[in-house]
Amino acid sequence: MDLTVLGLLCSLLLYRILHMNQNGTGWVVAFLCESCFTFVWLFYTNITWSPAAHIPYPDRLDERVHDLPSVDLFVTTAYPVREPPVLVVNTVLSLLAVNYPANKLACYVSDDGCSPLTYFSLKEVSKFAKIWVPFCKKYNVKVRAPFRYFLNPVTATEDPEFAIEWEMTKREYEKLRQRVEDATEDSDWLNADNDFEAFSNTKPNDHSTIVKVKVIWENKGGVGDEKEVPHLVYISREKRPNYVHHYKAGAMNFMVRVSGLMTNAPYMLNLDCDMYANEAKVVRQAMCIFLQESVVPNNCAFVQFPQAFYDSNANGFNIFQSYTEQGDAGIQGPIYEGSGCFHTRRVMYGLSPSDLEDDGSLSSATTRRFLTQESLTREFGNSKEMVKSVAGALQRTSNPQNELTNSIVAAKEVGNFHYECQTSWGKTVGWLYGSIAEDKNTSIGIHSRGWTSSCISLNPPAFLGCMPLVGVEGFLQSRRWMTGGLEVLLNKQSPLIGIFHQKLRFRQRLVYLSSCMGSLASIPVILYCLLPAYCILHNSPLFPKVTLS
Ligand SMILES: O=c1ccn([C@@H]2O[C@H](COP(=O)(O)OP(=O)(O)O[C@H]3O[C@H](CO)[C@@H](O)[C@H](O)[C@H]3O)[C@@H](O)[C@H]2O)c(=O)[nH]1
Ligand SMILES: [Mn+2]
């Protein structure tokens, strides 16, 4: 089928070339536009050739692995109005309640808006989580974001004990929602509590680093039983006017550093604050990929779950996303999409597959090159604690920090706006700078080092979000994605550079090209639409003349 379409497209182009001399400008423009469409078609067809997806079996993982690895969960928020705290509350609750040992999880919320309301909401979350998490685990609740879960009422056939607990939990959730809503309208609570002092006289773009752990550091090294709640940490990095903060990529890198100082988990999940975990086993599912037993070394750098949205008008987008993700998965792996993705910490610290032995330990050459105090300070910044934590993560010997007071001081230090100066953060380490689409940019950096990635596509989707497809917000979002793509195309990691560089496979390069050049395809489309009118006005032929005999 593809070959037939390709044959037809090529014969059309050939026909245009052979008759170029007899026809005017319209014909030439049509030829150029049709050539572009053929390339676009080739790029997209390339994606469909070898679709793949992993099917995880979390129950088998439990039989095989008795000591699951720790995972740090990252949520970014930045705009308390566009991203209402009640959404953040639900995202965080859905993560705290996932079906995974609570003592192996820590949830970090980065607030680029420096909003006391967000912090207030998280404090409320930490109280309600003590009811919500045990409830979800006891009754094996599937969707663990309360605003979605409570949409369906209990049926009369349910167990009476469950019905009572359901009512009580719902009531508590409603109280939490009400308190957050009241706090949005009236800010008296701000002055009543000393805990909010750090927020006084701050502006979203002008404030010092804030790290709030004490109040909401719930899990005190527990054993991971059903009643336990994972750690929850609120952070807001230092911002100063007239200084480049690198949007979400800057926030992610700060979160990587703070989590490195506190829990230093080998895996990290990244979720936008408006996307909740829709599948309780999602962390186990990702671990099925990372902890695969295989004779070949596992070069999977990240596991991406396709982005899906619960707004009814996003169906077309959901289908397109899932289709391209599975198509890419059969090449070198799906592109990182910025949300719903599990990364390995060592890959984000800049390692390549060639730095590792078959058993996953660091090769001796890499140890010599990478693990000196001098080299680590140059790459990761001038904090002794950070250097120690990076060395531990690279060698897989990291122990979580137990002395919280020390790690808070160190965490504030790595949040200073000049901490990253002269280091490799954003260049080769962490989330990469240089494009507003930090996801594509970081993704191409990882694939170019030779790593692969995997896709788990499930129905119902593992994460669900909301997205503005219409109106000004929708336009601004599209513009961000399109300009971000062009920035990637023009920066030094561009898929156009080093075409025969084997670590980024040729077909994967085409995937990145189609993803970054999407906006440019609009030019031939507009020209082609205007062409018939132009040809009529100028009496210039656009299509072959048909003569009836
Ligand atoms: O300075 C900033 C800007 C944004 N964000 C957060 O980053 C996320 C994504 O930002 P948003 O403005 O909502 O972008 P979207 O277009 O909705 O997001 C898509 O596109 C982004 C850039 O390509 C990806 O990072 C996202 O994960 C992906 O969902 C949100 O959680 C924001 O709170 C920050 O933390 N700091
Ligand atoms: Mn968003």
XYZ file of C-alpha atoms and ligand atoms in Angstrom:
586
model
C 0.000 0.000 0.000
C 2.733 2.451 1.035
C 4.711 1.572 -2.100
C 1.663 2.248 -4.299
C 1.144 5.674 -2.724
C 4.862 6.421 -3.070
C 4.752 5.327 -6.730
C 1.768 7.624 -7.399
C 3.418 10.575 -5.645
C 6.665 10.060 -7.585
C 4.848 9.780 -10.936
C 2.990 13.011 -10.176
C 6.286 14.783 -9.452
C 7.872 13.270 -12.568
C 4.942 14.412 -14.696
C 5.359 17.948 -13.310
C 9.107 17.931 -14.129
C 8.572 16.632 -17.685
C 6.009 19.341 -18.434
C 7.736 22.167 -16.573
C 8.743 24.024 -19.756
C 5.243 24.204 -21.248
C 3.689 25.658 -18.068
C 4.007 28.790 -15.952
C 4.700 29.807 -12.340
C 1.593 28.023 -10.992
C 2.986 24.717 -12.210
C 6.387 25.334 -10.537
C 4.785 26.310 -7.218
C 2.514 23.247 -7.383
C 5.586 21.082 -7.989
C 7.409 22.574 -4.964
C 4.371 22.164 -2.698
C 3.773 18.578 -3.824
C 7.462 17.774 -3.227
C 7.060 19.053 0.356
C 3.905 16.954 0.827
C 5.795 13.895 -0.416
C 8.504 14.491 2.199
C 5.931 14.998 4.953
C 4.203 11.785 3.840
C 7.551 9.940 3.880
C 8.352 11.238 7.391
C 5.009 10.080 8.767
C 5.047 6.769 6.898
C 8.482 6.085 8.392
C 6.802 6.206 11.801
C 4.213 3.582 10.855
C 6.589 0.901 9.557
C 7.430 -0.927 12.760
C 5.046 -0.135 15.610
C 5.887 -1.602 19.024
C 4.792 -1.313 22.625
C 5.728 -3.056 25.814
C 3.107 -4.946 27.772
C 4.021 -4.928 31.456
C 3.142 -7.762 33.850
C 3.545 -6.164 37.301
C 2.466 -9.356 39.115
C 5.408 -11.249 37.661
C 7.680 -8.411 38.770
C 6.577 -8.985 42.359
C 7.529 -12.663 42.087
C 10.958 -11.810 40.736
C 12.006 -8.617 42.563
C 11.562 -8.482 46.321
C 13.297 -5.190 46.960
C 11.869 -2.655 44.560
C 14.012 0.420 43.794
C 13.130 3.892 45.075
C 11.430 6.354 42.758
C 11.319 10.151 43.084
C 8.112 11.702 41.785
C 8.363 15.226 40.337
C 5.431 17.559 39.822
C 5.937 21.028 38.333
C 3.557 23.904 38.786
C 4.027 27.543 37.878
C 0.786 29.436 37.405
C -1.643 29.272 40.367
C -4.453 30.776 38.261
C -4.068 28.761 35.045
C -3.218 25.627 37.038
C -5.656 25.843 39.997
C -4.304 24.396 43.295
C -7.161 21.905 43.428
C -5.758 20.262 40.280
C -2.281 20.137 41.837
C -3.853 18.622 44.962
C -5.405 15.824 42.900
C -2.236 15.128 40.930
C -0.191 14.867 44.122
C -2.782 12.673 45.868
C -2.917 10.318 42.880
C 0.869 9.922 43.121
C 1.069 9.528 46.898
C -1.498 6.731 46.667
C 0.083 4.661 43.866
C 0.416 0.952 44.438
C 4.099 0.892 45.425
C 5.860 0.653 48.825
C 5.432 4.111 50.373
C 8.909 4.115 51.918
C 10.352 3.851 48.377
C 8.597 6.972 47.131
C 9.097 10.701 47.589
C 7.006 13.355 45.872
C 8.633 16.723 45.120
C 6.496 19.645 44.009
C 8.343 22.516 42.321
C 6.443 25.778 42.408
C 7.781 28.338 39.935
C 4.966 30.681 40.926
C 6.230 30.886 44.543
C 2.613 30.775 45.671
C 1.769 30.430 49.374
C -1.597 29.068 48.228
C 0.112 26.102 46.570
C 2.073 25.448 49.747
C -1.102 25.786 51.826
C -2.834 23.259 49.558
C 0.031 20.794 49.930
C -0.107 21.065 53.694
C -3.778 20.179 53.451
C -2.880 17.297 51.132
C -0.444 15.900 53.672
C -3.300 15.715 56.230
C -5.894 14.213 53.888
C -3.347 11.745 52.438
C -3.376 9.920 55.787
C -7.014 9.020 55.085
C -6.872 8.757 51.300
C -3.776 6.544 50.869
C -4.886 3.772 53.285
C -8.431 3.922 51.829
C -7.136 3.440 48.251
C -4.855 0.603 49.271
C -7.453 -1.147 51.424
C -10.095 -1.169 48.706
C -7.709 -1.375 45.763
C -9.113 1.797 44.222
C -8.258 2.014 40.531
C -8.327 5.788 39.891
C -6.585 7.516 42.787
C -7.319 11.171 42.004
C -10.265 11.984 44.310
C -11.988 14.467 41.955
C -12.362 11.685 39.362
C -12.953 8.844 41.789
C -15.876 10.512 43.556
C -17.674 11.207 40.263
C -19.202 7.711 40.503
C -21.529 7.142 43.473
C -21.427 3.903 45.505
C -23.977 1.329 44.413
C -26.430 -0.318 46.811
C -24.737 -3.699 46.303
C -21.437 -2.542 47.818
C -20.217 -3.808 51.179
C -21.718 -1.623 53.998
C -18.320 -1.096 55.668
C -16.964 0.154 52.360
C -19.981 2.431 51.862
C -19.419 4.046 55.294
C -15.714 4.603 54.665
C -16.464 5.872 51.169
C -18.878 8.474 52.584
C -16.417 9.539 55.266
C -13.515 9.857 52.808
C -15.658 11.801 50.360
C -16.703 14.189 53.133
C -13.059 14.749 54.072
C -12.138 15.374 50.449
C -14.953 17.907 50.118
C -13.665 19.693 53.231
C -10.171 19.804 51.747
C -11.495 21.163 48.449
C -13.546 23.775 50.294
C -10.578 24.908 52.422
C -8.432 25.305 49.293
C -11.201 27.242 47.549
C -11.781 29.480 50.584
C -8.051 30.135 50.830
C -8.062 31.209 47.161
C -10.672 33.864 47.842
C -9.522 35.099 51.228
C -5.859 35.206 52.257
C -6.251 35.904 56.017
C -4.704 32.537 56.843
C -1.430 33.856 55.390
C -0.792 36.164 58.346
C -2.074 33.738 60.945
C 0.645 31.160 60.438
C 4.409 31.682 60.808
C 4.998 28.880 58.401
C 4.193 31.243 55.540
C 6.779 33.828 56.508
C 9.096 32.712 53.699
C 6.469 33.930 51.211
C 6.128 37.467 52.555
C 7.346 40.216 50.220
C 7.987 37.782 47.402
C 7.022 38.039 43.747
C 6.863 35.051 41.383
C 9.962 36.344 39.612
C 11.799 37.794 42.608
C 12.376 35.644 45.698
C 14.908 33.396 47.437
C 14.847 29.611 47.412
C 12.132 28.047 49.553
C 12.348 24.412 50.648
C 9.563 23.151 52.880
C 10.076 19.723 54.251
C 9.587 19.729 57.977
C 5.863 20.137 58.028
C 5.122 17.712 55.256
C 7.937 15.197 55.449
C 5.589 12.382 56.350
C 7.416 9.155 55.941
C 10.042 8.783 58.629
C 11.890 5.788 57.214
C 8.974 3.414 57.597
C 8.574 -0.109 56.370
C 6.208 0.534 53.477
C 2.966 -0.744 55.026
C -0.492 0.212 53.829
C -0.988 3.086 56.248
C 2.224 4.839 55.329
C 2.308 7.964 53.170
C 5.325 8.799 50.972
C 7.495 11.860 51.623
C 6.120 15.118 50.276
C 8.408 18.106 49.710
C 7.569 21.624 48.500
C 10.331 23.597 46.753
C 10.562 26.873 44.909
C 13.896 27.859 43.363
C 15.370 31.338 43.639
C 14.256 33.766 40.954
C 15.532 37.237 40.167
C 14.292 39.703 37.539
C 16.386 40.027 34.349
C 17.834 36.572 34.820
C 17.171 33.581 32.545
C 15.439 30.806 34.480
C 14.990 28.287 31.625
C 11.304 27.664 32.286
C 10.395 24.096 33.180
C 13.865 22.704 32.383
C 15.361 24.936 35.104
C 12.711 23.787 37.580
C 13.347 20.124 36.728
C 17.089 20.474 37.234
C 16.535 22.069 40.622
C 14.250 19.181 41.537
C 16.861 16.649 40.402
C 19.419 18.308 42.694
C 17.158 18.612 45.731
C 15.919 15.034 45.388
C 19.541 13.931 44.935
C 20.349 15.490 48.291
C 17.360 13.977 50.069
C 16.315 10.625 48.630
C 18.577 10.132 45.584
C 16.302 7.523 43.982
C 17.684 5.841 40.842
C 14.421 6.510 38.942
C 12.394 9.688 38.558
C 8.875 10.266 37.280
C 8.002 13.610 35.766
C 4.391 14.774 35.683
C 2.796 18.122 34.820
C 0.606 19.357 37.643
C -2.547 19.056 35.531
C -2.094 15.326 34.823
C -3.041 12.692 37.352
C -2.078 9.017 37.633
C -5.037 7.094 36.271
C -3.535 3.667 36.912
C -2.495 2.674 40.429
C 0.147 0.200 39.244
C 1.892 2.661 36.959
C 5.224 2.724 38.867
C 5.392 -1.084 38.922
C 4.637 -1.116 35.203
C 7.578 1.183 34.467
C 9.814 -0.952 36.687
C 8.892 -3.996 34.555
C 10.878 -2.350 31.744
C 13.811 -1.071 33.787
C 14.266 -4.302 35.719
C 13.920 -6.664 32.770
C 16.114 -9.729 32.906
C 17.849 -10.040 29.606
C 21.114 -11.249 28.153
C 21.701 -7.963 26.338
C 22.362 -4.876 28.501
C 19.221 -2.885 29.091
C 19.869 0.437 27.363
C 16.480 1.905 28.105
C 16.943 5.465 29.346
C 13.301 6.338 29.881
C 9.804 4.893 29.743
C 7.181 7.171 28.253
C 3.441 6.679 28.712
C 1.558 8.403 25.837
C -0.050 11.657 26.888
C -3.816 11.429 27.024
C -6.435 13.954 28.052
C -9.784 13.592 29.715
C -11.304 16.640 28.019
C -13.728 15.204 25.502
C -12.408 17.442 22.699
C -8.943 15.889 22.854
C -9.843 12.502 21.313
C -8.129 13.173 17.993
C -4.976 14.275 19.786
C -5.005 11.172 22.037
C -5.206 8.835 19.057
C -2.451 10.697 17.175
C -0.176 10.629 20.229
C -0.614 6.959 20.921
C -0.074 6.117 17.220
C 3.170 8.114 16.879
C 4.511 6.896 20.236
C 4.041 3.262 19.279
C 5.543 3.921 15.845
C 8.653 5.535 17.369
C 8.927 2.716 19.912
C 9.776 0.323 17.068
C 12.733 2.488 15.981
C 14.939 3.826 18.792
C 12.132 4.616 21.163
C 9.434 7.221 21.744
C 10.331 10.880 22.116
C 10.130 12.179 25.693
C 6.944 14.234 25.886
C 7.518 16.243 29.033
C 4.999 14.433 31.211
C 4.155 10.847 32.183
C 7.751 9.731 31.779
C 10.108 7.745 34.043
C 13.814 8.640 33.695
C 16.918 6.986 35.090
C 18.963 9.323 37.237
C 22.311 8.110 35.900
C 21.313 8.862 32.306
C 20.196 12.344 33.328
C 23.602 12.823 34.923
C 25.120 12.475 31.436
C 26.170 8.827 31.185
C 26.258 7.011 27.827
C 25.775 3.264 27.311
C 29.501 2.990 26.550
C 30.274 4.244 30.086
C 28.793 1.072 31.556
C 29.891 -2.537 31.776
C 27.419 -5.300 30.880
C 26.372 -5.653 34.523
C 25.542 -1.932 34.701
C 28.541 -0.871 36.784
C 30.705 2.073 35.672
C 33.593 1.147 33.381
C 37.023 1.824 34.826
C 37.794 4.487 32.176
C 34.590 6.343 33.085
C 35.321 6.037 36.793
C 38.706 7.644 36.243
C 37.333 10.395 34.008
C 34.082 11.134 35.819
C 34.431 10.324 39.452
C 37.153 12.693 40.595
C 36.151 15.429 42.988
C 37.446 18.016 40.549
C 35.486 16.717 37.572
C 32.284 16.278 39.579
C 32.513 19.823 40.958
C 33.078 21.220 37.474
C 30.097 19.359 36.044
C 27.610 19.407 38.922
C 28.468 22.579 40.826
C 30.224 23.641 43.927
C 28.311 21.818 46.667
C 30.105 19.066 48.572
C 26.843 17.304 49.431
C 25.759 17.391 45.793
C 29.061 15.933 44.598
C 28.747 13.147 47.164
C 25.179 12.417 46.132
C 26.070 12.344 42.393
C 28.992 9.981 43.025
C 26.646 7.692 44.989
C 24.005 7.767 42.238
C 26.534 7.022 39.477
C 27.975 4.088 41.399
C 24.509 2.938 42.520
C 25.512 3.082 46.167
C 23.419 6.069 47.174
C 21.889 6.122 50.603
C 18.988 8.433 51.276
C 19.872 11.410 53.413
C 18.465 10.969 56.896
C 19.717 14.154 58.489
C 17.041 16.482 57.178
C 18.342 19.746 58.588
C 21.614 19.321 56.707
C 19.910 18.480 53.465
C 17.611 21.531 53.709
C 20.629 23.829 53.990
C 22.285 22.072 51.030
C 19.008 22.125 49.062
C 18.751 25.898 49.463
C 22.308 26.272 48.247
C 21.656 24.307 45.026
C 18.552 26.432 44.398
C 20.503 29.702 44.149
C 20.055 31.262 40.741
C 23.807 31.377 40.117
C 24.467 27.795 41.261
C 24.471 26.452 37.704
C 26.939 29.061 36.314
C 29.976 27.406 34.724
C 28.559 23.911 35.316
C 27.132 21.332 32.882
C 23.537 21.651 34.119
C 21.296 22.199 31.085
C 24.199 21.546 28.688
C 25.005 17.866 29.108
C 23.515 17.181 32.540
C 19.823 17.092 33.452
C 17.046 18.650 31.387
C 18.657 20.561 28.504
C 18.299 24.307 27.938
C 18.071 26.155 24.646
C 14.467 25.470 23.679
C 11.109 26.135 25.261
C 10.283 22.543 24.231
C 12.715 21.127 26.786
C 11.175 17.697 26.290
C 12.181 17.264 22.620
C 15.540 18.878 23.340
C 16.351 16.609 26.285
C 15.041 13.599 24.404
C 17.280 14.083 21.377
C 20.266 14.577 23.708
C 19.572 11.170 25.276
C 18.972 9.282 22.001
C 22.084 10.873 20.461
C 24.196 9.259 23.162
C 22.924 5.866 21.997
C 20.236 5.182 24.586
C 16.880 3.736 23.657
C 13.489 4.414 25.229
C 10.304 2.411 25.670
C 6.617 3.054 25.395
C 3.840 1.542 27.489
C 0.506 2.240 25.871
C -2.465 1.156 27.922
C -6.186 1.379 27.777
C -7.378 3.129 29.943
C -4.348 5.444 29.843
C -1.934 5.467 32.787
C -1.971 9.271 33.079
C -4.721 11.685 32.135
C -4.504 15.443 31.837
C -6.476 18.430 30.668
C -5.480 20.642 27.823
C -6.686 23.843 26.229
C -7.281 22.932 22.582
C -9.331 26.017 21.808
C -9.207 29.749 22.494
C -6.216 31.949 23.289
C -4.676 29.346 25.622
C -4.828 26.734 22.877
C -3.148 29.076 20.386
C -0.420 30.014 22.858
C 0.244 26.346 23.572
C 0.508 25.488 19.868
C 2.817 28.448 19.339
C 5.034 27.269 22.228
C 5.270 23.757 20.810
C 5.993 25.001 17.271
C 8.624 27.591 18.222
C 10.142 25.068 20.643
C 10.464 22.565 17.775
C 12.158 25.141 15.535
C 14.556 26.052 18.350
C 15.587 22.390 18.572
C 16.044 22.328 14.800
C 18.398 25.300 14.949
C 20.447 24.483 18.055
C 23.570 22.385 18.249
C 21.713 19.124 18.828
C 19.709 19.610 15.656
C 18.638 16.366 13.939
C 19.960 18.011 10.751
C 23.540 17.882 12.068
C 25.736 14.778 11.695
C 23.299 12.824 9.520
C 25.559 9.776 9.577
C 26.167 9.885 13.306
C 25.151 6.334 14.069
C 24.092 6.710 17.670
C 20.993 8.624 16.606
C 19.588 6.121 14.123
C 18.614 7.407 10.681
C 14.914 6.637 10.997
C 14.879 8.129 14.511
C 16.393 11.273 13.006
C 13.446 11.418 10.589
C 11.106 11.116 13.589
C 12.740 14.153 15.201
C 12.711 16.066 11.907
C 8.988 15.528 11.445
C 8.357 16.478 15.053
C 10.449 19.682 14.902
C 9.416 20.802 11.421
C 5.659 20.378 11.891
C 5.110 24.138 11.841
C 7.014 24.626 8.550
C 4.633 22.235 6.768
C 1.959 24.939 7.055
C 3.744 27.073 4.407
C 3.207 24.715 1.419
C -0.350 24.024 2.651
C -1.231 27.741 2.560
C 0.425 28.213 -0.838
C -1.381 25.183 -2.280
C -4.711 26.555 -1.060
C -4.087 29.896 -2.769
C -2.835 28.324 -5.964
C -6.166 27.576 -7.759
C -7.267 31.208 -7.347
C -3.903 32.461 -8.653
C -4.008 30.111 -11.656
C -7.545 31.154 -12.628
C -6.652 34.866 -12.424
C -3.468 34.408 -14.466
C -4.870 31.829 -16.839
C -2.010 29.543 -15.924
C -2.640 25.756 -15.985
C -2.437 23.904 -12.670
C -3.537 20.451 -13.782
C -3.220 18.653 -17.169
C -5.879 19.610 -19.715
C -8.340 16.846 -20.451
C -9.550 16.715 -24.056
C -12.710 14.823 -24.899
C -12.555 13.150 -28.237
O 8.648 28.370 33.967
C 7.955 27.362 34.016
C 7.018 27.026 33.019
C 6.268 25.859 33.141
N 6.432 25.059 34.218
C 5.632 23.815 34.345
O 5.861 23.002 33.230
C 4.719 22.248 32.890
C 4.384 22.406 31.418
O 4.202 23.761 31.114
P 2.940 24.325 30.295
O 3.136 25.774 30.141
O 1.689 23.831 30.905
O 3.180 23.661 28.876
P 2.252 22.648 28.050
O 2.312 23.093 26.638
O 0.936 22.429 28.654
O 3.122 21.319 28.275
C 3.598 20.460 27.291
O 4.717 20.994 26.620
C 5.827 21.307 27.469
C 6.948 21.881 26.624
O 7.084 21.244 25.407
C 6.245 20.056 28.251
O 7.254 20.351 29.137
C 5.068 19.542 29.023
O 5.390 18.441 29.799
C 3.981 19.197 28.035
O 2.851 18.675 28.734
C 3.593 22.731 33.814
O 3.443 21.790 34.863
C 4.129 24.054 34.345
O 3.665 24.304 35.632
C 7.368 25.365 35.192
O 7.514 24.639 36.185
N 8.103 26.509 35.067
Mn 0.125 22.440 30.580
